[in-house]
Short mmCIF file of N, CA and C in Angstrom, two decimals:
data_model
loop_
_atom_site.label_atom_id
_atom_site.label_comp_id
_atom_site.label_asym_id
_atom_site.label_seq_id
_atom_site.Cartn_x
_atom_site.Cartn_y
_atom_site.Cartn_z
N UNK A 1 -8.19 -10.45 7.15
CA UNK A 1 -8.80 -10.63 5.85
C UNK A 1 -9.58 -11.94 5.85
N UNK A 2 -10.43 -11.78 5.28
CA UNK A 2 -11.62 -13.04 5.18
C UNK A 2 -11.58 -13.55 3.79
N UNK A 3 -11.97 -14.12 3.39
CA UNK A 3 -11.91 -15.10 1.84
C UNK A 3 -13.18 -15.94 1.39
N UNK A 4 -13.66 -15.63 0.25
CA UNK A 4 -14.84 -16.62 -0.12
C UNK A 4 -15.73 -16.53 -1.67
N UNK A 5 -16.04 -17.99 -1.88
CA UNK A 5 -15.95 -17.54 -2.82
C UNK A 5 -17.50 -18.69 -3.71
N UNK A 6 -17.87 -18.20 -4.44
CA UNK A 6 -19.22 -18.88 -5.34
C UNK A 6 -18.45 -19.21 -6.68
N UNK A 7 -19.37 -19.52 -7.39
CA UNK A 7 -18.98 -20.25 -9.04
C UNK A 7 -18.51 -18.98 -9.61
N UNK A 8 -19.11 -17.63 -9.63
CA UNK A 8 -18.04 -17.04 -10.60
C UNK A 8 -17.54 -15.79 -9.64
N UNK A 9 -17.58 -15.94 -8.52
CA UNK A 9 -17.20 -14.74 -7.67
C UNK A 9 -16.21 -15.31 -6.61
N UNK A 10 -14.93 -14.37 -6.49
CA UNK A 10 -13.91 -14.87 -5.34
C UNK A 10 -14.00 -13.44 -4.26
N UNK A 11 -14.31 -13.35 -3.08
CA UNK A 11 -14.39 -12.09 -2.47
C UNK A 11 -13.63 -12.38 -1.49
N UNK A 12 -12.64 -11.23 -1.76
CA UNK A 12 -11.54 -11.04 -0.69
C UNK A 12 -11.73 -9.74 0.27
N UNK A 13 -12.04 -9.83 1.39
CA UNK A 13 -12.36 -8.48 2.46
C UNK A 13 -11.79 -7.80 4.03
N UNK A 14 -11.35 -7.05 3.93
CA UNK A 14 -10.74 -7.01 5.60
C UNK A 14 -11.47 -5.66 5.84
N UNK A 15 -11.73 -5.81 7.00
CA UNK A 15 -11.98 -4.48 7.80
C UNK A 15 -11.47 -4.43 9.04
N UNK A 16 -10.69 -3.72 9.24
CA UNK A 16 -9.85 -3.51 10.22
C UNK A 16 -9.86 -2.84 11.37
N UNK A 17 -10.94 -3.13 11.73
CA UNK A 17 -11.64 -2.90 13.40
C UNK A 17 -10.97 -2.32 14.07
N UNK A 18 -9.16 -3.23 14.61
CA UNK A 18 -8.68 -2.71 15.54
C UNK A 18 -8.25 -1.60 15.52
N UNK A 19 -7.74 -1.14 14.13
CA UNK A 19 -7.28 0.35 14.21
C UNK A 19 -8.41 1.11 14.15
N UNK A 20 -9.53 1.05 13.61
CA UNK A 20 -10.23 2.18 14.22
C UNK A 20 -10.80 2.45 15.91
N UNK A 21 -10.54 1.35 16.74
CA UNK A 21 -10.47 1.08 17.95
C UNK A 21 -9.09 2.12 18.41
N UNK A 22 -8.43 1.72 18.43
CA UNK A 22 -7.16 2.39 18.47
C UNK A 22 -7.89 4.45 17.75
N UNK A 23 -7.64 4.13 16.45
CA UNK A 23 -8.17 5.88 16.49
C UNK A 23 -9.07 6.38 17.32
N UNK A 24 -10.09 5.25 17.45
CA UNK A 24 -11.44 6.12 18.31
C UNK A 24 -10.54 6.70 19.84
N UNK A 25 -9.96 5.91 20.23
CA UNK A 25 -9.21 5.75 21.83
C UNK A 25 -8.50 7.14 21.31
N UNK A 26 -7.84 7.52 20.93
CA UNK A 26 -7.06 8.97 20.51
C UNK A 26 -8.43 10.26 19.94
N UNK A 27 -9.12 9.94 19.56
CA UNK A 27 -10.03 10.81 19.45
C UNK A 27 -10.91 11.22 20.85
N UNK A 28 -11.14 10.42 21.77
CA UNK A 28 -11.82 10.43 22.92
C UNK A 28 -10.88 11.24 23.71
N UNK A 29 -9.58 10.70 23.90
CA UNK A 29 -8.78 11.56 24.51
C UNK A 29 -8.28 12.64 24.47
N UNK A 30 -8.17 13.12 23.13
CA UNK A 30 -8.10 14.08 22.82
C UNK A 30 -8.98 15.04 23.05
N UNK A 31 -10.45 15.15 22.58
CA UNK A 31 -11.51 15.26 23.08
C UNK A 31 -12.11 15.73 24.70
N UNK A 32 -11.39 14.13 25.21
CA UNK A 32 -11.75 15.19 26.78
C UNK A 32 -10.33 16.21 27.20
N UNK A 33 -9.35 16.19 26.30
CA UNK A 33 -8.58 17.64 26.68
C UNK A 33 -9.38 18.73 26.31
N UNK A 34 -9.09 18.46 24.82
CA UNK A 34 -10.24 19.81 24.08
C UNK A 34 -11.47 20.42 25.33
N UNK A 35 -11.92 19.49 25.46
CA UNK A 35 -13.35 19.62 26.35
C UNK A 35 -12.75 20.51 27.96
N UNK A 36 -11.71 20.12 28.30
CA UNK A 36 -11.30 20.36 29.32
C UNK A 36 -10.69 21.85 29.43
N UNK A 37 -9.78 22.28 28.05
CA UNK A 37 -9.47 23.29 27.75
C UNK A 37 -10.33 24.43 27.65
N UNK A 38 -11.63 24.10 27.29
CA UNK A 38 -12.70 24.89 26.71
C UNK A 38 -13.65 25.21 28.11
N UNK A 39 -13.58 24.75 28.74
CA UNK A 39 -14.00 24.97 30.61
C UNK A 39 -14.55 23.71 30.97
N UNK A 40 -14.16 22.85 30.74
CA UNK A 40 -15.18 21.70 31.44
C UNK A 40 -14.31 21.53 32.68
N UNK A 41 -13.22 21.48 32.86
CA UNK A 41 -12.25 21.08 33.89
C UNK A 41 -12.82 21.73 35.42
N UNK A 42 -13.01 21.43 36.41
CA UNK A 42 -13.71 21.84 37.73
C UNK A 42 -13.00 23.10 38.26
N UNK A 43 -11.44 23.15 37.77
CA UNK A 43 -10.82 24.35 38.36
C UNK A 43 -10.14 25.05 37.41
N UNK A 44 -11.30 25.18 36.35
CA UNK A 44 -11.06 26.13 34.95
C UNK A 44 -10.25 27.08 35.17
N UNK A 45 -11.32 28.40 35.76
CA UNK A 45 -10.69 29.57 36.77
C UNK A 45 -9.79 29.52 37.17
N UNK A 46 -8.97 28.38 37.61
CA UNK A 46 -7.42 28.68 38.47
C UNK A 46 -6.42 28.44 37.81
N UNK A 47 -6.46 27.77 36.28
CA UNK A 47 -5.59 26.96 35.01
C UNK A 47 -5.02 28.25 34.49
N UNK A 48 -3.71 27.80 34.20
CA UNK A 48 -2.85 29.43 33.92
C UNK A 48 -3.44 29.14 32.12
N UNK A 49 -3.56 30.34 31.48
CA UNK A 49 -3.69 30.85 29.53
C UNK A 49 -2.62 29.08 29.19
N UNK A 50 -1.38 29.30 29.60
CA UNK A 50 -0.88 28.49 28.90
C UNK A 50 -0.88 27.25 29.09
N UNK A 51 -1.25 26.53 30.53
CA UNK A 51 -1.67 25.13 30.84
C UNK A 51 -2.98 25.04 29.42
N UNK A 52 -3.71 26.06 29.59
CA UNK A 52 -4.77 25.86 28.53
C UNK A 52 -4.57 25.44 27.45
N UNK A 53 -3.84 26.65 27.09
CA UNK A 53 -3.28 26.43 25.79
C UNK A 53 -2.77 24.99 25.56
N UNK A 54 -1.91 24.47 26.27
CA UNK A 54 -1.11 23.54 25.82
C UNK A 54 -1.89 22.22 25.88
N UNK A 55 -3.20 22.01 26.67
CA UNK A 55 -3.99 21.13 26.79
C UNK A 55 -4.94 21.04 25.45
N UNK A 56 -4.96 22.20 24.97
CA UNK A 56 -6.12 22.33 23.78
C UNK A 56 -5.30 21.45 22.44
N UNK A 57 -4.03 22.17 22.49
CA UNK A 57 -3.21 21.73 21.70
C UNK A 57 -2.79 20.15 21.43
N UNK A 58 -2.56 19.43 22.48
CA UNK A 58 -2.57 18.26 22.74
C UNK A 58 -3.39 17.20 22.57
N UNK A 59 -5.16 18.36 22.92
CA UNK A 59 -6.17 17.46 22.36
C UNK A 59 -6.60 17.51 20.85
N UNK A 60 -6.34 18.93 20.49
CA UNK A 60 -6.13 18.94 18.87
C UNK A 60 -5.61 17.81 18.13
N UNK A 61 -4.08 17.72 18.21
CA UNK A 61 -3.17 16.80 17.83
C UNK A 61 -3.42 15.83 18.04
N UNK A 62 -3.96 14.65 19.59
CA UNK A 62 -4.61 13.50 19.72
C UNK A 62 -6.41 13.44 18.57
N UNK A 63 -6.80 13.95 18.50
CA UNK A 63 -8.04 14.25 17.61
C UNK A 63 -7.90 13.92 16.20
N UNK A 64 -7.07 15.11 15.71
CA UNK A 64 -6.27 14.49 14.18
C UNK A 64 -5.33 13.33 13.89
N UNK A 65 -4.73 13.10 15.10
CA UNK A 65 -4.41 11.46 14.54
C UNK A 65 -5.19 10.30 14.61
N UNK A 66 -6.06 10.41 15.70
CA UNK A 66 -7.18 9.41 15.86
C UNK A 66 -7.91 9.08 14.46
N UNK A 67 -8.43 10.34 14.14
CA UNK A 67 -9.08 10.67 12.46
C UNK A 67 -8.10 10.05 11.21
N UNK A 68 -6.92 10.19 11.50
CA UNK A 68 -6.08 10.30 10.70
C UNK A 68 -5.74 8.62 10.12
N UNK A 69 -5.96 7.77 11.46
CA UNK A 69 -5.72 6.37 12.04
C UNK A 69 -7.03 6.10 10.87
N UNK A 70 -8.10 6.39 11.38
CA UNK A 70 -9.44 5.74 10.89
C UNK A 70 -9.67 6.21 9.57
N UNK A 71 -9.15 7.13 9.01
CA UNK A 71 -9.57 7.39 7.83
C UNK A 71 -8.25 6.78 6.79
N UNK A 72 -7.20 5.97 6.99
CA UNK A 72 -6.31 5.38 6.46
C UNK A 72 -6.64 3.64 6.32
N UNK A 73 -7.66 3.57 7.00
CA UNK A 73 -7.95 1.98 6.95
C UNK A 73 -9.17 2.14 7.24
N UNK A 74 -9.13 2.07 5.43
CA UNK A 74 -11.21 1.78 5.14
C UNK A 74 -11.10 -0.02 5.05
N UNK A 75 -12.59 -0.32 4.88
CA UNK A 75 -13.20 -1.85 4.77
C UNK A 75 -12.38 -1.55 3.14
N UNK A 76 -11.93 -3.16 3.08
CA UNK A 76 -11.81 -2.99 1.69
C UNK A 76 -12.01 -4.56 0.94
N UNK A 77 -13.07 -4.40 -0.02
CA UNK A 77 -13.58 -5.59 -0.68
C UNK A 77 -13.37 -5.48 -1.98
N UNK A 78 -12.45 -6.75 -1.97
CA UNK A 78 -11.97 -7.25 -4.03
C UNK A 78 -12.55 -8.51 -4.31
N UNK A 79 -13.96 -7.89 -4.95
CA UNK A 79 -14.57 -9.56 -5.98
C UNK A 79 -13.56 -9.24 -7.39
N UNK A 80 -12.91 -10.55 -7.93
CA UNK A 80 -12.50 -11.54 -8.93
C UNK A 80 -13.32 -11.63 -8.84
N UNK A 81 -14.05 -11.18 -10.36
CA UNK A 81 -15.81 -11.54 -11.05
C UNK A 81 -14.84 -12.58 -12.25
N UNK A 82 -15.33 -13.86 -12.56
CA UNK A 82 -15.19 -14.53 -13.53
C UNK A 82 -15.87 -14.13 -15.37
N UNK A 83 -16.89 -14.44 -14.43
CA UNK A 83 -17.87 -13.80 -15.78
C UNK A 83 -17.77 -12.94 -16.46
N UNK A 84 -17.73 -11.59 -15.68
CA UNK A 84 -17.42 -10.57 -16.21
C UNK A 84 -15.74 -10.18 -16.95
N UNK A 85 -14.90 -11.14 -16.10
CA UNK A 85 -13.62 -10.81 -16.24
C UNK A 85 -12.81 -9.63 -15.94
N UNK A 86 -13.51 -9.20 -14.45
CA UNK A 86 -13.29 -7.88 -14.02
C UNK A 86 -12.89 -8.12 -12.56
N UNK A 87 -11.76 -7.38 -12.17
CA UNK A 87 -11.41 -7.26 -10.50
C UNK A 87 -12.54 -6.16 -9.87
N UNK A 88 -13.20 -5.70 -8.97
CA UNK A 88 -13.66 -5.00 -8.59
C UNK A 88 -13.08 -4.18 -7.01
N UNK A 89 -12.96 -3.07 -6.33
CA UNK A 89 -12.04 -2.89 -5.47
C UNK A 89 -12.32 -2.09 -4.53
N UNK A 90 -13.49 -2.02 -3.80
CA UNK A 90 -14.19 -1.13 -3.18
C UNK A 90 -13.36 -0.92 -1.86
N UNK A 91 -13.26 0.42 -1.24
CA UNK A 91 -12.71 0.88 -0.23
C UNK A 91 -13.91 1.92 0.25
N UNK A 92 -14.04 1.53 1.54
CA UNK A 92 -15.57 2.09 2.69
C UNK A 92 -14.74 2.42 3.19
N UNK A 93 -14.43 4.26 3.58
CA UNK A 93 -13.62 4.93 4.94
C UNK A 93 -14.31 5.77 5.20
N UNK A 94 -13.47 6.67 6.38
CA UNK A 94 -13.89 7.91 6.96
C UNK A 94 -15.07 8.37 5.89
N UNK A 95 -14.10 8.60 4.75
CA UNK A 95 -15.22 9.84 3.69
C UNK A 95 -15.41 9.43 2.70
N UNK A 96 -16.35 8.30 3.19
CA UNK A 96 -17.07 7.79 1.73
C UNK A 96 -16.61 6.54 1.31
N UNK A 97 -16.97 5.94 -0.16
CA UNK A 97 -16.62 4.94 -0.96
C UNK A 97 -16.24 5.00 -2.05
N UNK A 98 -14.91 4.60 -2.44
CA UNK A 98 -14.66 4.60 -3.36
C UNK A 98 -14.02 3.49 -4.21
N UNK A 99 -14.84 3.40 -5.56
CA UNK A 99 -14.72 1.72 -5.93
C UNK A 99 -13.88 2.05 -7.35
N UNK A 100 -12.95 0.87 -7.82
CA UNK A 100 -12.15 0.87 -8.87
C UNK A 100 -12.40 -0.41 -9.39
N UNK A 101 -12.40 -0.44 -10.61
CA UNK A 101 -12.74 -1.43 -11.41
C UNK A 101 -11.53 -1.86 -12.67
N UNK A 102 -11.39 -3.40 -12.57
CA UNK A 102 -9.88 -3.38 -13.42
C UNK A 102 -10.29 -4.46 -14.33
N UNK A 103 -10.01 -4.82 -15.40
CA UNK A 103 -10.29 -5.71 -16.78
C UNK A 103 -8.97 -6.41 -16.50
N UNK A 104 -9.42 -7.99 -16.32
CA UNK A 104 -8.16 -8.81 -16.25
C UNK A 104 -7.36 -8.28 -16.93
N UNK A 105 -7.18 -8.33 -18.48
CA UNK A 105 -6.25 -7.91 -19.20
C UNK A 105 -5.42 -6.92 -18.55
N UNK A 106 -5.90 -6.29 -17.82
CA UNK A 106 -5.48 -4.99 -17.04
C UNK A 106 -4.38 -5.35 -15.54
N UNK A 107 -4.90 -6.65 -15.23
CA UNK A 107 -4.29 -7.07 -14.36
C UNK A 107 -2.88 -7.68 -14.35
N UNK A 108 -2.13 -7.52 -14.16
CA UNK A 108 -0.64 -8.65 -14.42
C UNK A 108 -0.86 -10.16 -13.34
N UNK A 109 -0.88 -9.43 -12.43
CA UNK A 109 -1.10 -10.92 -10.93
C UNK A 109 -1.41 -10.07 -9.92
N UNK A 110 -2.05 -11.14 -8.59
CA UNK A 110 -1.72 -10.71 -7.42
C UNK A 110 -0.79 -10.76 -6.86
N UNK A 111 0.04 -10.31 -6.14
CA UNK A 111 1.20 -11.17 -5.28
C UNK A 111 1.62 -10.50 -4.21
N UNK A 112 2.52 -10.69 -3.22
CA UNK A 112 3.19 -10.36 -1.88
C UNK A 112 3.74 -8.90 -2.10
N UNK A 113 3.70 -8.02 -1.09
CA UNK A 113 4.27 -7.04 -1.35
C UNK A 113 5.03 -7.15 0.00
N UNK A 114 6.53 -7.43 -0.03
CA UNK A 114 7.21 -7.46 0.98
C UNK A 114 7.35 -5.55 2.11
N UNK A 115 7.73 -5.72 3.28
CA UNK A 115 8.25 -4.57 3.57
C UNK A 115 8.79 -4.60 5.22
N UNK A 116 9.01 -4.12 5.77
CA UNK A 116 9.77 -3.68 7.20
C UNK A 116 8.81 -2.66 8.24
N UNK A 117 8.46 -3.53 9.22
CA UNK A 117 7.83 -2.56 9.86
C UNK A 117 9.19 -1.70 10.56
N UNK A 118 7.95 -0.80 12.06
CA UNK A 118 9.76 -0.02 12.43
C UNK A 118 10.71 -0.69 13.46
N UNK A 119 10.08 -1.80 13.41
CA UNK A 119 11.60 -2.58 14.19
C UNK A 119 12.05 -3.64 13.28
N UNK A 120 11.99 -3.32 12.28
CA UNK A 120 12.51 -3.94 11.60
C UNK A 120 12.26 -5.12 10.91
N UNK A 121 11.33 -6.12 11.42
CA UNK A 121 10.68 -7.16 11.17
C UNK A 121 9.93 -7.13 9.73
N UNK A 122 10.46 -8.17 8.80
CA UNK A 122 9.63 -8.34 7.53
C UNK A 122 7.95 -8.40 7.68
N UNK A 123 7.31 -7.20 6.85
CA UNK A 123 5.77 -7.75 6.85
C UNK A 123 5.18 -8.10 5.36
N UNK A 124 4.13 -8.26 5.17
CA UNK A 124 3.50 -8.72 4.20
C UNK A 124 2.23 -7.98 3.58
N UNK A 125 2.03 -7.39 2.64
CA UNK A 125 0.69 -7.00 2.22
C UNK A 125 0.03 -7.41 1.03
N UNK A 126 -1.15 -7.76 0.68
CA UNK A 126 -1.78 -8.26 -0.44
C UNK A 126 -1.63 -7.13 -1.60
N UNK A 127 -1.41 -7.28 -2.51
CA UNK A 127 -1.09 -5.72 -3.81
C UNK A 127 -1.01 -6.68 -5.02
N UNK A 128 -1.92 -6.11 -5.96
CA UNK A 128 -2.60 -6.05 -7.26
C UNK A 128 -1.00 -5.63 -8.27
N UNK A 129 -0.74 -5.80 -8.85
CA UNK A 129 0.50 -5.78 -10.25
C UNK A 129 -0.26 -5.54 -10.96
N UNK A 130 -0.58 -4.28 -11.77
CA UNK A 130 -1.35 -3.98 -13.29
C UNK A 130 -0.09 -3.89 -14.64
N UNK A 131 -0.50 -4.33 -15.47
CA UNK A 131 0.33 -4.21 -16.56
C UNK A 131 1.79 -3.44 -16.96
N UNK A 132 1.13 -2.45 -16.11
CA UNK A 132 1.78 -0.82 -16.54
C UNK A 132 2.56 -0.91 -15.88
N UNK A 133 2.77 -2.04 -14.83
CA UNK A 133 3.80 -1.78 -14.02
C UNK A 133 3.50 -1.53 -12.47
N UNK A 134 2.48 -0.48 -11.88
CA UNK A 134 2.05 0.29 -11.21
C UNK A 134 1.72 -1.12 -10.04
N UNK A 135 2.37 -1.15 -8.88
CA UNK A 135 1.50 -2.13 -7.61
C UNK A 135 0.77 -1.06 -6.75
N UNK A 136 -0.73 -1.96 -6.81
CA UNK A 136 -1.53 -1.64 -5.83
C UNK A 136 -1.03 -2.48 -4.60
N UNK A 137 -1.16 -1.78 -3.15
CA UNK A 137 -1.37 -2.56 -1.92
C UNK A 137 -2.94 -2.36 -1.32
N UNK A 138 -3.32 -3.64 -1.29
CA UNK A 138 -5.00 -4.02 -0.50
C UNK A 138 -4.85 -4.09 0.25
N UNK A 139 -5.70 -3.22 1.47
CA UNK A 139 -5.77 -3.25 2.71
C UNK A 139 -5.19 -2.56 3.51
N UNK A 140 -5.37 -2.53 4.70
CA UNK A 140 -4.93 -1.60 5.90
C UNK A 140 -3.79 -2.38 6.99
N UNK A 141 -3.93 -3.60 6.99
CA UNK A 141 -3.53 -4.08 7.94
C UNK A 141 -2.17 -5.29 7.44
N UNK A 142 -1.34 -5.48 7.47
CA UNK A 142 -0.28 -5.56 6.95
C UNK A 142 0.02 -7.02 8.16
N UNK A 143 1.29 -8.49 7.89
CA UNK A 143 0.74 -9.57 8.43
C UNK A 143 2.07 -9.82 8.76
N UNK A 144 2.65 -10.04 9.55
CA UNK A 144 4.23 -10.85 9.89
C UNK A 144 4.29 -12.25 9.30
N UNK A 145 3.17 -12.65 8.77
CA UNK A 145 3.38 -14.02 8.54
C UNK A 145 3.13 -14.46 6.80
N UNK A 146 3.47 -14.54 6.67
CA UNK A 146 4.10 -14.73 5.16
C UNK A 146 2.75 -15.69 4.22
N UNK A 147 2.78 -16.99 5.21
CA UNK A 147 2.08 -17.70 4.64
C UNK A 147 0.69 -17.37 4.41
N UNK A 148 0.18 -16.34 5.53
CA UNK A 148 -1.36 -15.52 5.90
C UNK A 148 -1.74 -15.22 4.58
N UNK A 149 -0.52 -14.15 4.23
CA UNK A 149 -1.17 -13.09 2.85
C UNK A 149 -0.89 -14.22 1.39
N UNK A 150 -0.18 -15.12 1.69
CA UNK A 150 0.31 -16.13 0.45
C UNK A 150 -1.03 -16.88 0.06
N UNK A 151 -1.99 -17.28 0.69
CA UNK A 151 -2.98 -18.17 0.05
C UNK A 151 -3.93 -17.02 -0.49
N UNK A 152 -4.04 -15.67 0.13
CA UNK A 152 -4.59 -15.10 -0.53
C UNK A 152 -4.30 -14.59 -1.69
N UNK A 153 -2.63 -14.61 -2.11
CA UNK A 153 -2.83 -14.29 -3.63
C UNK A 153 -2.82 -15.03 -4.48
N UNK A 154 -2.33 -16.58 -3.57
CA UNK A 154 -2.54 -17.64 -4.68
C UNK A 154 -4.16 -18.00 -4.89
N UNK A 155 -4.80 -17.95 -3.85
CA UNK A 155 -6.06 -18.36 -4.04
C UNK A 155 -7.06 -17.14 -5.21
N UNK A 156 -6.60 -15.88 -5.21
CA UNK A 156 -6.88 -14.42 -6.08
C UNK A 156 -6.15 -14.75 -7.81
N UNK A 157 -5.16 -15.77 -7.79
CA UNK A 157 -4.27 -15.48 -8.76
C UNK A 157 -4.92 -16.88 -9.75
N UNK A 158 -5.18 -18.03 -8.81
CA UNK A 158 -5.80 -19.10 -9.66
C UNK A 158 -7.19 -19.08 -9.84
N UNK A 159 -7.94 -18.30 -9.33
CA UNK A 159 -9.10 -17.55 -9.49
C UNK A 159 -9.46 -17.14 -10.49
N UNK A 160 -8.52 -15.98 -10.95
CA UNK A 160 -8.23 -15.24 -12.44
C UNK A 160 -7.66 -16.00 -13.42
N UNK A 161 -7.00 -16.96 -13.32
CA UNK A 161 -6.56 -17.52 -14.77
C UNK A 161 -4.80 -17.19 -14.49
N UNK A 162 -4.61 -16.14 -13.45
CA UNK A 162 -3.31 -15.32 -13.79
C UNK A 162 -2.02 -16.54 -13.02
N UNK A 163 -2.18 -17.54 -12.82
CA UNK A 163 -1.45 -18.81 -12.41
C UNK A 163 -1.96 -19.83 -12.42
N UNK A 164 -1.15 -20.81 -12.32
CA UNK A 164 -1.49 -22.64 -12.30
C UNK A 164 -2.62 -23.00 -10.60
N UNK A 165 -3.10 -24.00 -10.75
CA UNK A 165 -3.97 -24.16 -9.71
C UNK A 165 -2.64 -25.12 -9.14
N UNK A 166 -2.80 -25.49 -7.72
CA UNK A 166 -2.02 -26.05 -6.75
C UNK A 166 -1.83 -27.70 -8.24
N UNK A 167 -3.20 -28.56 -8.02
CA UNK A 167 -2.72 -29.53 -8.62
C UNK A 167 -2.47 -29.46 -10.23
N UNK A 168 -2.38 -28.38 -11.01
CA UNK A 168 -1.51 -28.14 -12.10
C UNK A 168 0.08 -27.77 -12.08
N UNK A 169 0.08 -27.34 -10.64
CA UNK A 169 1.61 -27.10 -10.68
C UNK A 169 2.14 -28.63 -10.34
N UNK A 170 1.44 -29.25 -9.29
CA UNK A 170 1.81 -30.65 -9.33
C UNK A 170 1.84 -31.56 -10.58
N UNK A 171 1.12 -31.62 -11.19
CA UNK A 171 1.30 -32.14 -12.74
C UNK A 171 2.30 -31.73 -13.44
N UNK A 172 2.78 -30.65 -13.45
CA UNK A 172 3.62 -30.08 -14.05
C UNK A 172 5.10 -30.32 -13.72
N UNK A 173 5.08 -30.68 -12.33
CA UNK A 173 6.49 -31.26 -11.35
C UNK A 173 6.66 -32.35 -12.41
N UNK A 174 5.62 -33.36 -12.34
CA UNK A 174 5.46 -34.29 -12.21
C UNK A 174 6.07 -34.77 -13.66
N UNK A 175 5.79 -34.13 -14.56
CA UNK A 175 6.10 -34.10 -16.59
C UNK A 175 7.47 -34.16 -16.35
N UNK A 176 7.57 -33.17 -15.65
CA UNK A 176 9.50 -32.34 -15.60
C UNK A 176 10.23 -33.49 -15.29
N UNK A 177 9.70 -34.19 -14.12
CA UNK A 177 10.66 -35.49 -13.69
C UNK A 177 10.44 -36.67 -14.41
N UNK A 178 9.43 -36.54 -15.04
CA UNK A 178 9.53 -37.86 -16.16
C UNK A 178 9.93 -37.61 -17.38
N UNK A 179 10.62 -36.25 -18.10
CA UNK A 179 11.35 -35.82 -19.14
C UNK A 179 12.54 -35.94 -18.81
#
């Protein structure tokens, strides 16, 4: 994820290259089974129905997950418009674009969305809190490191109004210990 930001715009964006690297690599392979199944292979003629079969099948299945990989992790860009007072939330994938638009009021905060990959290890994802309750998770690519996805929601959250800026929370220490 990348970060940046003008006087009334904060743009938060990841596109996540490597997994569609990764899908493309399963689509290719798959592919030259398919391809291979279908006669490209030099000793077509001598391949028993079911070597076939089971090669077609294999490249099928490598094909649809490759697709499956790349069309689960679109580009995804969130301007915090000030001005407007609007989140904006565009997701570029496989099929198409599709953009969501949220009215601070609409927003509760940004914050951490904890979780477990499959060995177990705590990860981290950026996710939107709307009023209603409902968490969005931003993005495709998910962070072992805690602190990675943390400036991005603090930096998303003091952006919006929806928390204290770093040196207001320091001021605020600061009252507490002199009360």
């Amino acid at each position: 994820m990348q970060i940046s930001q003008t006087n009334d715009k904060l743009l938060i964006q990841e596109t996540p290259g490597c997994l569609w690297i990764f899908g493309l690599l399963f689509v290719f392979i798959g592919g030259a089974f398919v391809f291979g199944a279908l006669g490209g292979l030099a000793d077509y003629d001598r391949q028993s129905p079911l070597m076939l079969f089971a090669a077609f099948s294999f490249g099928v299945v490598g094909i649809v997950a490759g697709i499956r990989i790349i069309s689960r992790a679109p580009i995804s860009h969130i301007v915090v418009d000030r001005f407007h007072s609007i989140v904006v939330w565009t997701r570029y994938g496989f099929m198409g674009r599709d953009t969501s638009v949220y009215r601070f009021e609409d927003v509760e905060c940004f914050r951490l969305i904890e979780d477990r990959d499959d060995e177990g290890a705590e990860i981290w994802w950026l996710g939107m809190e709307l009023v209603n309750g409902e968490v969005l998770r931003i993005g495709a690519v998910a962070s072992h490191f805690e602190e990675n996805e943390r400036r991005f929601v603090f930096a998303a959250n003091a952006f919006a109004g929806k928390q204290l800026t770093a040196t207001e929370l320091a001021f605020d220490e600061l009252e507490d210990e002199n009360n």
